[in-house]
């Protein structure tokens, strides 16, 4: 089964937008286009339901029901219970709140393992726990490949470690980390696991229940939705960590780690992401299956399409002497988030690509630690990042390859 690209693109108003014609979007890892179902739900909420939700009048009841629908349907796709999913302002904010909770639960002398592969959001807040006497151990990437080796993690684990934090895949290295294997190692040592899924989830919502981590975070503005941070916290951990919300909400798991409260309209609009998964499933398959199975099917469709598009790009850049491809050159083990270290600063090259109708960026992408560990001058040069998703067309890939031929020496 191949993904129907024309159908996919018909679900995104950006592809019909006159001002974007001829512009090929390759900064999807920064934030994706939004699907029509999400835009329609957001508009409906703001025009028809923009009142305090959960009060006993129609507009309010409908608004509250849509917020609940988003949580229920997205959690079902992710393979977890509805109250194990909560919505915060962003992944950075969600991680910050979680770090406060761990800081209150842990004793001085206990340890947290972080990586130098992560975006700063899933490493900086945890490292600050050192101020409370908590030991921070760094699981380091290989400076050549940028990859994390699970054997190195084993050497860092002992009975002091309460938490292991790592990315499902890094936003510059792109290599997909073996979450099941790493989680099993951490759990066997008695530690909880926090996975930053921000760079992975746009390429297919994972079955988090099956993957096994205690925490899984991602950002819906990169998964075709509005600007929210979605956070799965499995019940055993969520009940154990000290409540960070209002005291009278402590018995509601989905409120315990969102002290800011929900953005009503955006949470409601997240149900549009589930609409999109359903639309893709219904267009490509017929069997009546559970939401988690629908999610898995759509995940695999997206991945297959992306791997096909990605390999020629990797081959083209790997063949250039002036370019260092960050991360693996085999499309099947990585996300289509391709960072290139160049001889010169990356941002002016992105500006040149813009004259060819390529929307891409250059810089450190808040992965300063990973780039520095790989010997890239994150501050002065950074990397050129070319990131796409299942909705990218063959023609856009050709446009990119032609433009790269022109701007890269
Ligand atoms: C891998 C990764 N983790 C975390 C974040 C932070 O997400 P948010 O912007 O929702 O705080 C980003 C944002 O680019 C990211 O790429």
mmCIF file of C-alpha atoms and ligand atoms in Angstrom:
data_model
loop_
_atom_site.group_PDB
_atom_site.id
_atom_site.type_symbol
_atom_site.label_atom_id
_atom_site.label_comp_id
_atom_site.label_asym_id
_atom_site.label_seq_id
_atom_site.Cartn_x
_atom_site.Cartn_y
_atom_site.Cartn_z
ATOM 1 C CA UNK A 1 0.000 0.000 0.000
ATOM 2 C CA UNK A 2 1.422 3.369 -1.073
ATOM 3 C CA UNK A 3 0.428 6.684 0.427
ATOM 4 C CA UNK A 4 -1.819 8.658 -1.939
ATOM 5 C CA UNK A 5 0.133 11.893 -2.084
ATOM 6 C CA UNK A 6 -2.581 13.844 -3.917
ATOM 7 C CA UNK A 7 -5.116 12.893 -1.243
ATOM 8 C CA UNK A 8 -2.683 13.827 1.528
ATOM 9 C CA UNK A 9 -1.993 17.237 0.031
ATOM 10 C CA UNK A 10 -5.696 17.923 -0.436
ATOM 11 C CA UNK A 11 -5.993 17.808 3.375
ATOM 12 C CA UNK A 12 -3.659 20.807 3.816
ATOM 13 C CA UNK A 13 -4.896 24.283 2.817
ATOM 14 C CA UNK A 14 -1.274 25.484 2.548
ATOM 15 C CA UNK A 15 -0.835 23.441 -0.622
ATOM 16 C CA UNK A 16 -3.723 25.299 -2.264
ATOM 17 C CA UNK A 17 -2.676 28.720 -0.948
ATOM 18 C CA UNK A 18 -1.734 31.039 -3.861
ATOM 19 C CA UNK A 19 1.018 32.870 -1.971
ATOM 20 C CA UNK A 20 2.813 29.560 -1.290
ATOM 21 C CA UNK A 21 2.777 28.244 -4.849
ATOM 22 C CA UNK A 22 6.293 27.409 -6.039
ATOM 23 C CA UNK A 23 7.561 27.417 -2.447
ATOM 24 C CA UNK A 24 8.806 24.003 -1.314
ATOM 25 C CA UNK A 25 8.718 23.649 2.453
ATOM 26 C CA UNK A 26 11.796 22.015 4.028
ATOM 27 C CA UNK A 27 11.657 23.347 7.599
ATOM 28 C CA UNK A 28 9.008 20.946 8.831
ATOM 29 C CA UNK A 29 11.071 19.948 11.870
ATOM 30 C CA UNK A 30 10.582 23.542 13.024
ATOM 31 C CA UNK A 31 6.807 23.338 12.607
ATOM 32 C CA UNK A 32 4.583 21.586 10.071
ATOM 33 C CA UNK A 33 1.753 22.889 7.942
ATOM 34 C CA UNK A 34 -1.613 22.539 9.677
ATOM 35 C CA UNK A 35 -4.225 20.148 8.347
ATOM 36 C CA UNK A 36 -7.640 21.491 7.346
ATOM 37 C CA UNK A 37 -9.492 19.538 10.022
ATOM 38 C CA UNK A 38 -7.515 21.339 12.744
ATOM 39 C CA UNK A 39 -8.014 24.761 11.169
ATOM 40 C CA UNK A 40 -11.779 24.124 10.844
ATOM 41 C CA UNK A 41 -12.059 23.029 14.476
ATOM 42 C CA UNK A 42 -10.047 26.004 15.698
ATOM 43 C CA UNK A 43 -12.209 28.395 13.701
ATOM 44 C CA UNK A 44 -15.391 26.733 14.954
ATOM 45 C CA UNK A 45 -14.241 26.960 18.556
ATOM 46 C CA UNK A 46 -13.348 30.645 18.262
ATOM 47 C CA UNK A 47 -16.535 31.545 16.407
ATOM 48 C CA UNK A 48 -19.108 29.282 18.120
ATOM 49 C CA UNK A 49 -17.754 28.027 21.473
ATOM 50 C CA UNK A 50 -15.523 30.789 22.831
ATOM 51 C CA UNK A 51 -16.948 30.701 26.341
ATOM 52 C CA UNK A 52 -15.747 29.087 29.561
ATOM 53 C CA UNK A 53 -16.108 25.317 28.908
ATOM 54 C CA UNK A 54 -17.958 22.762 31.072
ATOM 55 C CA UNK A 55 -20.783 25.128 32.165
ATOM 56 C CA UNK A 56 -24.451 24.124 31.712
ATOM 57 C CA UNK A 57 -25.280 25.949 28.472
ATOM 58 C CA UNK A 58 -24.940 24.653 24.933
ATOM 59 C CA UNK A 59 -21.923 26.568 23.624
ATOM 60 C CA UNK A 60 -19.974 25.709 26.761
ATOM 61 C CA UNK A 61 -20.967 22.046 26.830
ATOM 62 C CA UNK A 62 -20.013 21.646 23.181
ATOM 63 C CA UNK A 63 -16.655 23.343 23.755
ATOM 64 C CA UNK A 64 -15.870 21.147 26.763
ATOM 65 C CA UNK A 65 -16.912 18.037 24.846
ATOM 66 C CA UNK A 66 -14.527 18.926 22.027
ATOM 67 C CA UNK A 67 -11.667 19.368 24.510
ATOM 68 C CA UNK A 68 -12.433 15.947 25.987
ATOM 69 C CA UNK A 69 -12.734 14.477 22.502
ATOM 70 C CA UNK A 70 -9.198 15.622 21.659
ATOM 71 C CA UNK A 71 -7.793 13.947 24.758
ATOM 72 C CA UNK A 72 -9.814 10.772 24.333
ATOM 73 C CA UNK A 73 -9.134 10.276 20.630
ATOM 74 C CA UNK A 74 -5.453 11.225 20.694
ATOM 75 C CA UNK A 75 -4.764 9.034 23.730
ATOM 76 C CA UNK A 76 -6.463 6.102 21.964
ATOM 77 C CA UNK A 77 -4.191 6.556 18.942
ATOM 78 C CA UNK A 78 -1.179 6.712 21.270
ATOM 79 C CA UNK A 79 -2.253 3.511 23.023
ATOM 80 C CA UNK A 80 -2.703 4.982 26.514
ATOM 81 C CA UNK A 81 -5.642 5.884 28.799
ATOM 82 C CA UNK A 82 -7.382 9.214 28.263
ATOM 83 C CA UNK A 83 -6.270 10.652 31.603
ATOM 84 C CA UNK A 84 -2.639 9.704 30.885
ATOM 85 C CA UNK A 85 -2.521 12.422 28.184
ATOM 86 C CA UNK A 86 -2.331 16.121 29.034
ATOM 87 C CA UNK A 87 -1.961 19.330 27.057
ATOM 88 C CA UNK A 88 0.489 22.070 27.995
ATOM 89 C CA UNK A 89 1.749 25.212 26.262
ATOM 90 C CA UNK A 90 4.827 23.527 24.758
ATOM 91 C CA UNK A 91 7.179 20.606 25.263
ATOM 92 C CA UNK A 92 9.775 22.927 26.798
ATOM 93 C CA UNK A 93 7.235 24.064 29.395
ATOM 94 C CA UNK A 94 6.033 20.507 30.034
ATOM 95 C CA UNK A 95 9.570 19.275 30.645
ATOM 96 C CA UNK A 96 10.222 22.174 32.977
ATOM 97 C CA UNK A 97 7.188 21.283 35.102
ATOM 98 C CA UNK A 98 8.147 17.606 35.149
ATOM 99 C CA UNK A 99 11.660 18.488 36.279
ATOM 100 C CA UNK A 100 10.213 20.463 39.200
ATOM 101 C CA UNK A 101 8.152 17.420 40.169
ATOM 102 C CA UNK A 102 11.136 15.041 39.989
ATOM 103 C CA UNK A 103 13.210 17.548 41.963
ATOM 104 C CA UNK A 104 10.636 17.446 44.762
ATOM 105 C CA UNK A 105 10.414 13.652 44.715
ATOM 106 C CA UNK A 106 14.117 12.801 44.540
ATOM 107 C CA UNK A 107 16.693 12.791 47.322
ATOM 108 C CA UNK A 108 20.106 14.433 47.109
ATOM 109 C CA UNK A 109 22.613 11.836 45.916
ATOM 110 C CA UNK A 110 20.159 10.130 43.558
ATOM 111 C CA UNK A 111 20.887 10.446 39.841
ATOM 112 C CA UNK A 112 19.300 11.418 36.512
ATOM 113 C CA UNK A 113 20.758 10.375 33.142
ATOM 114 C CA UNK A 114 20.545 12.912 30.313
ATOM 115 C CA UNK A 115 22.077 12.862 26.836
ATOM 116 C CA UNK A 116 24.028 15.354 24.769
ATOM 117 C CA UNK A 117 21.940 14.350 21.747
ATOM 118 C CA UNK A 118 18.735 16.055 22.922
ATOM 119 C CA UNK A 119 17.227 19.381 21.982
ATOM 120 C CA UNK A 120 17.833 21.637 24.996
ATOM 121 C CA UNK A 121 14.197 21.186 26.091
ATOM 122 C CA UNK A 122 14.793 17.613 27.286
ATOM 123 C CA UNK A 123 18.163 18.151 28.884
ATOM 124 C CA UNK A 124 18.550 21.663 30.353
ATOM 125 C CA UNK A 125 15.669 21.430 32.873
ATOM 126 C CA UNK A 126 16.923 18.053 34.107
ATOM 127 C CA UNK A 127 20.525 19.252 34.416
ATOM 128 C CA UNK A 128 19.347 22.072 36.681
ATOM 129 C CA UNK A 129 18.389 19.449 39.275
ATOM 130 C CA UNK A 130 22.100 19.467 40.142
ATOM 131 C CA UNK A 131 21.250 22.610 42.179
ATOM 132 C CA UNK A 132 19.259 20.314 44.499
ATOM 133 C CA UNK A 133 22.147 17.893 44.997
ATOM 134 C CA UNK A 134 20.990 15.446 42.338
ATOM 135 C CA UNK A 135 23.741 13.803 40.354
ATOM 136 C CA UNK A 136 23.554 14.346 36.591
ATOM 137 C CA UNK A 137 25.133 11.668 34.411
ATOM 138 C CA UNK A 138 25.589 12.344 30.707
ATOM 139 C CA UNK A 139 25.033 9.616 28.151
ATOM 140 C CA UNK A 140 27.291 10.832 25.351
ATOM 141 C CA UNK A 141 26.896 10.454 21.603
ATOM 142 C CA UNK A 142 29.595 9.065 19.351
ATOM 143 C CA UNK A 143 31.341 12.233 18.083
ATOM 144 C CA UNK A 144 31.560 10.846 14.525
ATOM 145 C CA UNK A 145 28.121 9.331 13.992
ATOM 146 C CA UNK A 146 26.132 11.384 16.498
ATOM 147 C CA UNK A 147 24.449 8.179 17.668
ATOM 148 C CA UNK A 148 23.735 6.979 21.190
ATOM 149 C CA UNK A 149 24.976 3.499 22.025
ATOM 150 C CA UNK A 150 22.756 1.578 24.512
ATOM 151 C CA UNK A 151 25.868 -0.236 25.811
ATOM 152 C CA UNK A 152 27.191 3.104 27.071
ATOM 153 C CA UNK A 153 23.922 3.600 28.930
ATOM 154 C CA UNK A 154 24.350 0.273 30.701
ATOM 155 C CA UNK A 155 27.634 1.530 32.150
ATOM 156 C CA UNK A 156 25.865 4.590 33.590
ATOM 157 C CA UNK A 157 22.969 2.739 35.222
ATOM 158 C CA UNK A 158 22.961 1.710 38.879
ATOM 159 C CA UNK A 159 20.497 1.787 41.751
ATOM 160 C CA UNK A 160 20.964 5.532 42.297
ATOM 161 C CA UNK A 161 19.435 6.371 38.913
ATOM 162 C CA UNK A 162 15.734 7.342 39.111
ATOM 163 C CA UNK A 163 15.242 8.679 35.594
ATOM 164 C CA UNK A 164 16.693 8.286 32.088
ATOM 165 C CA UNK A 165 15.901 11.047 29.541
ATOM 166 C CA UNK A 166 16.585 10.699 25.821
ATOM 167 C CA UNK A 167 15.037 11.606 22.450
ATOM 168 C CA UNK A 168 13.094 9.235 20.219
ATOM 169 C CA UNK A 169 15.208 10.898 17.561
ATOM 170 C CA UNK A 170 17.318 14.030 17.690
ATOM 171 C CA UNK A 171 16.316 17.106 15.686
ATOM 172 C CA UNK A 172 19.772 17.230 14.058
ATOM 173 C CA UNK A 173 21.083 13.627 14.079
ATOM 174 C CA UNK A 174 17.823 12.085 12.889
ATOM 175 C CA UNK A 175 18.792 8.538 13.939
ATOM 176 C CA UNK A 176 15.828 6.710 15.465
ATOM 177 C CA UNK A 177 16.792 5.511 18.911
ATOM 178 C CA UNK A 178 15.619 2.011 19.956
ATOM 179 C CA UNK A 179 13.104 3.184 22.561
ATOM 180 C CA UNK A 180 11.918 -0.313 23.511
ATOM 181 C CA UNK A 181 15.463 -1.571 24.135
ATOM 182 C CA UNK A 182 16.578 1.538 26.046
ATOM 183 C CA UNK A 183 13.408 1.591 28.139
ATOM 184 C CA UNK A 184 13.895 -2.063 29.054
ATOM 185 C CA UNK A 185 17.472 -1.345 30.217
ATOM 186 C CA UNK A 186 16.363 1.617 32.340
ATOM 187 C CA UNK A 187 13.383 -0.203 33.821
ATOM 188 C CA UNK A 188 15.535 -3.211 34.685
ATOM 189 C CA UNK A 189 17.744 -0.861 36.700
ATOM 190 C CA UNK A 190 14.696 0.573 38.471
ATOM 191 C CA UNK A 191 14.684 3.932 36.651
ATOM 192 C CA UNK A 192 11.808 5.787 34.986
ATOM 193 C CA UNK A 193 12.084 6.845 31.347
ATOM 194 C CA UNK A 194 11.288 10.197 29.711
ATOM 195 C CA UNK A 195 11.311 10.281 25.896
ATOM 196 C CA UNK A 196 11.267 13.465 23.845
ATOM 197 C CA UNK A 197 9.225 12.444 20.810
ATOM 198 C CA UNK A 198 9.044 15.917 19.246
ATOM 199 C CA UNK A 199 11.244 15.034 16.267
ATOM 200 C CA UNK A 200 9.704 11.623 15.768
ATOM 201 C CA UNK A 201 5.930 12.071 16.140
ATOM 202 C CA UNK A 202 5.487 14.107 12.900
ATOM 203 C CA UNK A 203 6.540 10.981 11.024
ATOM 204 C CA UNK A 204 3.754 8.872 12.495
ATOM 205 C CA UNK A 205 2.173 8.887 15.942
ATOM 206 C CA UNK A 206 3.781 6.056 17.889
ATOM 207 C CA UNK A 207 1.974 3.440 19.952
ATOM 208 C CA UNK A 208 3.400 4.822 23.190
ATOM 209 C CA UNK A 209 1.736 2.125 25.269
ATOM 210 C CA UNK A 210 3.667 -0.486 23.337
ATOM 211 C CA UNK A 211 6.957 1.448 23.289
ATOM 212 C CA UNK A 212 6.920 1.477 27.071
ATOM 213 C CA UNK A 213 8.333 4.768 28.412
ATOM 214 C CA UNK A 214 6.809 6.420 31.487
ATOM 215 C CA UNK A 215 6.764 9.844 29.831
ATOM 216 C CA UNK A 216 6.445 10.647 26.118
ATOM 217 C CA UNK A 217 6.377 14.266 24.935
ATOM 218 C CA UNK A 218 5.685 15.874 21.575
ATOM 219 C CA UNK A 219 4.535 19.186 20.116
ATOM 220 C CA UNK A 220 1.351 19.326 18.053
ATOM 221 C CA UNK A 221 2.472 22.325 16.002
ATOM 222 C CA UNK A 222 4.914 19.885 14.389
ATOM 223 C CA UNK A 223 2.296 17.117 13.974
ATOM 224 C CA UNK A 224 -0.141 19.052 11.746
ATOM 225 C CA UNK A 225 -1.974 20.651 14.670
ATOM 226 C CA UNK A 226 -2.088 23.831 16.767
ATOM 227 C CA UNK A 227 0.659 25.126 19.080
ATOM 228 C CA UNK A 228 0.485 22.772 22.067
ATOM 229 C CA UNK A 229 2.744 20.355 23.921
ATOM 230 C CA UNK A 230 1.225 16.907 24.346
ATOM 231 C CA UNK A 231 2.483 14.843 27.247
ATOM 232 C CA UNK A 232 1.840 11.202 28.056
ATOM 233 C CA UNK A 233 2.509 10.352 31.698
ATOM 234 C CA UNK A 234 1.798 6.748 32.587
ATOM 235 C CA UNK A 235 -0.348 6.334 35.654
ATOM 236 C CA UNK A 236 2.154 4.614 37.962
ATOM 237 C CA UNK A 237 4.571 7.533 37.644
ATOM 238 C CA UNK A 238 1.924 10.259 37.469
ATOM 239 C CA UNK A 239 0.383 9.152 40.756
ATOM 240 C CA UNK A 240 3.796 9.001 42.415
ATOM 241 C CA UNK A 241 5.177 12.391 41.346
ATOM 242 C CA UNK A 242 4.064 15.349 43.471
ATOM 243 C CA UNK A 243 1.112 17.257 41.998
ATOM 244 C CA UNK A 244 2.137 20.525 40.294
ATOM 245 C CA UNK A 245 -1.427 21.768 39.689
ATOM 246 C CA UNK A 246 -4.083 23.222 42.023
ATOM 247 C CA UNK A 247 -4.471 21.087 45.156
ATOM 248 C CA UNK A 248 -8.161 20.382 44.480
ATOM 249 C CA UNK A 249 -7.304 18.888 41.051
ATOM 250 C CA UNK A 250 -4.731 16.449 42.417
ATOM 251 C CA UNK A 251 -6.963 13.443 41.765
ATOM 252 C CA UNK A 252 -7.138 14.172 38.019
ATOM 253 C CA UNK A 253 -4.010 12.768 36.425
ATOM 254 C CA UNK A 254 -4.323 14.959 33.298
ATOM 255 C CA UNK A 255 -4.298 18.115 35.459
ATOM 256 C CA UNK A 256 -1.435 17.239 37.796
ATOM 257 C CA UNK A 257 1.406 18.503 35.560
ATOM 258 C CA UNK A 258 -0.257 21.379 33.701
ATOM 259 C CA UNK A 259 -0.269 24.262 36.188
ATOM 260 C CA UNK A 260 -0.880 26.749 33.356
ATOM 261 C CA UNK A 261 -4.271 25.164 32.575
ATOM 262 C CA UNK A 262 -5.325 24.219 29.066
ATOM 263 C CA UNK A 263 -5.569 26.497 26.039
ATOM 264 C CA UNK A 264 -9.201 25.568 25.447
ATOM 265 C CA UNK A 265 -9.451 26.277 21.730
ATOM 266 C CA UNK A 266 -6.144 24.686 20.831
ATOM 267 C CA UNK A 267 -6.778 21.592 22.882
ATOM 268 C CA UNK A 268 -10.181 21.206 21.197
ATOM 269 C CA UNK A 269 -8.562 21.666 17.775
ATOM 270 C CA UNK A 270 -6.145 18.808 18.488
ATOM 271 C CA UNK A 271 -9.070 16.466 17.751
ATOM 272 C CA UNK A 272 -8.454 17.523 14.144
ATOM 273 C CA UNK A 273 -5.180 15.562 14.234
ATOM 274 C CA UNK A 274 -7.229 12.452 15.018
ATOM 275 C CA UNK A 275 -9.595 13.401 12.171
ATOM 276 C CA UNK A 276 -6.568 13.507 9.890
ATOM 277 C CA UNK A 277 -5.355 10.057 10.991
ATOM 278 C CA UNK A 278 -8.873 8.707 10.436
ATOM 279 C CA UNK A 279 -9.125 10.340 7.011
ATOM 280 C CA UNK A 280 -5.829 8.749 5.975
ATOM 281 C CA UNK A 281 -6.867 5.387 7.324
ATOM 282 C CA UNK A 282 -10.303 5.450 5.682
ATOM 283 C CA UNK A 283 -8.802 6.491 2.354
ATOM 284 C CA UNK A 284 -6.232 3.674 2.335
ATOM 285 C CA UNK A 285 -7.870 0.811 4.279
ATOM 286 C CA UNK A 286 -11.238 -0.748 5.032
ATOM 287 C CA UNK A 287 -10.990 -3.052 8.056
ATOM 288 C CA UNK A 288 -12.674 -1.931 11.267
ATOM 289 C CA UNK A 289 -9.779 -1.742 13.727
ATOM 290 C CA UNK A 290 -9.028 0.068 16.988
ATOM 291 C CA UNK A 291 -7.745 3.677 17.012
ATOM 292 C CA UNK A 292 -4.289 2.432 18.051
ATOM 293 C CA UNK A 293 -4.212 0.067 15.074
ATOM 294 C CA UNK A 294 -5.377 2.879 12.791
ATOM 295 C CA UNK A 295 -2.549 4.986 14.150
ATOM 296 C CA UNK A 296 -0.019 2.223 13.534
ATOM 297 C CA UNK A 297 -1.221 1.712 9.974
ATOM 298 C CA UNK A 298 -1.003 5.431 9.215
ATOM 299 C CA UNK A 299 2.393 5.615 10.932
ATOM 300 C CA UNK A 300 3.735 2.847 8.668
ATOM 301 C CA UNK A 301 2.260 4.465 5.539
ATOM 302 C CA UNK A 302 3.939 7.762 6.397
ATOM 303 C CA UNK A 303 7.274 6.159 7.222
ATOM 304 C CA UNK A 304 7.347 4.151 3.989
ATOM 305 C CA UNK A 305 6.657 7.265 1.918
ATOM 306 C CA UNK A 306 9.309 9.272 3.745
ATOM 307 C CA UNK A 307 11.989 6.593 3.448
ATOM 308 C CA UNK A 308 11.405 6.441 -0.316
ATOM 309 C CA UNK A 309 11.749 10.209 -0.655
ATOM 310 C CA UNK A 310 14.694 10.454 1.719
ATOM 311 C CA UNK A 311 17.251 8.022 0.290
ATOM 312 C CA UNK A 312 18.023 10.009 -2.913
ATOM 313 C CA UNK A 313 18.558 13.164 -0.853
ATOM 314 C CA UNK A 314 20.950 11.345 1.499
ATOM 315 C CA UNK A 315 22.823 9.843 -1.452
ATOM 316 C CA UNK A 316 23.130 13.255 -3.107
ATOM 317 C CA UNK A 317 24.516 15.048 -0.067
ATOM 318 C CA UNK A 318 26.731 12.162 1.099
ATOM 319 C CA UNK A 319 28.454 12.270 -2.305
ATOM 320 C CA UNK A 320 29.655 15.855 -1.798
ATOM 321 C CA UNK A 321 33.104 16.427 -0.299
ATOM 322 C CA UNK A 322 32.204 19.904 0.944
ATOM 323 C CA UNK A 323 29.277 18.629 3.021
ATOM 324 C CA UNK A 324 29.224 16.617 6.231
ATOM 325 C CA UNK A 325 25.973 14.732 6.609
ATOM 326 C CA UNK A 326 25.031 14.611 10.280
ATOM 327 C CA UNK A 327 23.662 11.220 11.277
ATOM 328 C CA UNK A 328 23.091 8.042 9.243
ATOM 329 C CA UNK A 329 23.090 7.868 5.434
ATOM 330 C CA UNK A 330 20.574 4.976 5.465
ATOM 331 C CA UNK A 331 17.021 6.352 5.216
ATOM 332 C CA UNK A 332 15.464 3.324 6.913
ATOM 333 C CA UNK A 333 17.034 4.126 10.303
ATOM 334 C CA UNK A 334 16.426 7.845 10.448
ATOM 335 C CA UNK A 335 13.815 10.565 10.223
ATOM 336 C CA UNK A 336 13.749 12.887 7.198
ATOM 337 C CA UNK A 337 15.393 15.651 9.221
ATOM 338 C CA UNK A 338 18.707 16.140 7.466
ATOM 339 C CA UNK A 339 21.315 18.421 8.993
ATOM 340 C CA UNK A 340 24.379 19.326 6.930
ATOM 341 C CA UNK A 341 27.551 20.879 8.281
ATOM 342 C CA UNK A 342 29.071 23.055 5.563
ATOM 343 C CA UNK A 343 32.448 24.734 5.158
ATOM 344 C CA UNK A 344 30.818 28.110 5.794
ATOM 345 C CA UNK A 345 27.962 29.380 7.931
ATOM 346 C CA UNK A 346 24.688 27.652 7.096
ATOM 347 C CA UNK A 347 22.198 30.489 7.317
ATOM 348 C CA UNK A 348 23.402 32.404 4.232
ATOM 349 C CA UNK A 349 23.120 29.135 2.296
ATOM 350 C CA UNK A 350 19.511 28.795 3.478
ATOM 351 C CA UNK A 351 18.944 32.342 2.226
ATOM 352 C CA UNK A 352 20.332 31.335 -1.181
ATOM 353 C CA UNK A 353 18.022 28.319 -1.236
ATOM 354 C CA UNK A 354 15.113 30.695 -0.635
ATOM 355 C CA UNK A 355 15.820 32.317 -4.012
ATOM 356 C CA UNK A 356 15.098 28.861 -5.495
ATOM 357 C CA UNK A 357 11.783 28.631 -3.667
ATOM 358 C CA UNK A 358 13.177 26.356 -0.945
ATOM 359 C CA UNK A 359 12.077 27.194 2.590
ATOM 360 C CA UNK A 360 14.794 25.923 4.926
ATOM 361 C CA UNK A 361 16.851 27.232 7.828
ATOM 362 C CA UNK A 362 20.377 27.322 9.177
ATOM 363 C CA UNK A 363 21.589 27.474 12.779
ATOM 364 C CA UNK A 364 21.907 25.308 15.880
ATOM 365 C CA UNK A 365 18.182 24.451 16.254
ATOM 366 C CA UNK A 366 18.696 24.421 20.042
ATOM 367 C CA UNK A 367 20.756 21.228 19.696
ATOM 368 C CA UNK A 368 23.919 23.062 20.725
ATOM 369 C CA UNK A 369 25.269 20.204 22.815
ATOM 370 C CA UNK A 370 24.876 17.596 20.048
ATOM 371 C CA UNK A 371 26.466 19.775 17.378
ATOM 372 C CA UNK A 372 29.342 20.817 19.633
ATOM 373 C CA UNK A 373 29.986 17.184 20.616
ATOM 374 C CA UNK A 374 30.279 16.368 16.910
ATOM 375 C CA UNK A 375 32.800 19.149 16.399
ATOM 376 C CA UNK A 376 30.419 21.503 14.571
ATOM 377 C CA UNK A 377 30.833 25.213 15.331
ATOM 378 C CA UNK A 378 27.258 25.640 16.551
ATOM 379 C CA UNK A 379 27.616 29.333 17.312
ATOM 380 C CA UNK A 380 29.258 30.663 14.166
ATOM 381 C CA UNK A 381 28.333 28.137 11.477
ATOM 382 C CA UNK A 382 25.547 25.860 12.590
ATOM 383 C CA UNK A 383 24.016 23.405 10.159
ATOM 384 C CA UNK A 384 21.741 23.668 7.151
ATOM 385 C CA UNK A 385 18.628 21.662 8.010
ATOM 386 C CA UNK A 386 16.380 20.147 5.355
ATOM 387 C CA UNK A 387 13.373 18.482 6.901
ATOM 388 C CA UNK A 388 10.272 17.141 5.262
ATOM 389 C CA UNK A 389 7.356 14.816 5.956
ATOM 390 C CA UNK A 390 5.004 12.375 4.222
ATOM 391 C CA UNK A 391 3.176 15.251 2.505
ATOM 392 C CA UNK A 392 6.218 16.420 0.562
ATOM 393 C CA UNK A 393 5.887 15.761 -3.179
ATOM 394 C CA UNK A 394 8.314 14.187 -5.659
ATOM 395 C CA UNK A 395 8.418 17.528 -7.480
ATOM 396 C CA UNK A 396 9.441 19.342 -4.286
ATOM 397 C CA UNK A 397 12.245 16.835 -3.708
ATOM 398 C CA UNK A 398 13.457 17.437 -7.284
ATOM 399 C CA UNK A 399 13.258 21.182 -6.717
ATOM 400 C CA UNK A 400 15.417 20.762 -3.611
ATOM 401 C CA UNK A 401 18.037 18.597 -5.330
ATOM 402 C CA UNK A 402 18.342 21.069 -8.209
ATOM 403 C CA UNK A 403 18.641 23.999 -5.810
ATOM 404 C CA UNK A 404 21.295 22.191 -3.730
ATOM 405 C CA UNK A 405 23.320 21.604 -6.899
ATOM 406 C CA UNK A 406 23.335 25.320 -7.423
ATOM 407 C CA UNK A 407 24.101 26.574 -3.896
ATOM 408 C CA UNK A 408 26.497 23.916 -2.589
ATOM 409 C CA UNK A 409 30.049 23.904 -3.879
HETATM 410 C C1 LIG B 1 13.482 17.552 19.457
HETATM 411 C C2 LIG B 1 12.794 18.722 20.077
HETATM 412 N N1 LIG B 1 12.458 18.663 21.369
HETATM 413 C C3 LIG B 1 11.820 19.684 21.974
HETATM 414 C C4 LIG B 1 11.480 20.820 21.294
HETATM 415 C C5 LIG B 1 10.786 21.912 22.014
HETATM 416 O O1 LIG B 1 9.425 21.904 21.695
HETATM 417 P P1 LIG B 1 8.499 23.134 22.061
HETATM 418 O O2 LIG B 1 8.746 24.187 21.035
HETATM 419 O O3 LIG B 1 7.098 22.590 22.008
HETATM 420 O O4 LIG B 1 8.876 23.592 23.406
HETATM 421 C C6 LIG B 1 11.818 20.943 19.948
HETATM 422 C C7 LIG B 1 11.495 22.162 19.204
HETATM 423 O O5 LIG B 1 11.997 22.436 18.138
HETATM 424 C C8 LIG B 1 12.503 19.853 19.320
HETATM 425 O O6 LIG B 1 12.836 19.903 18.024
#
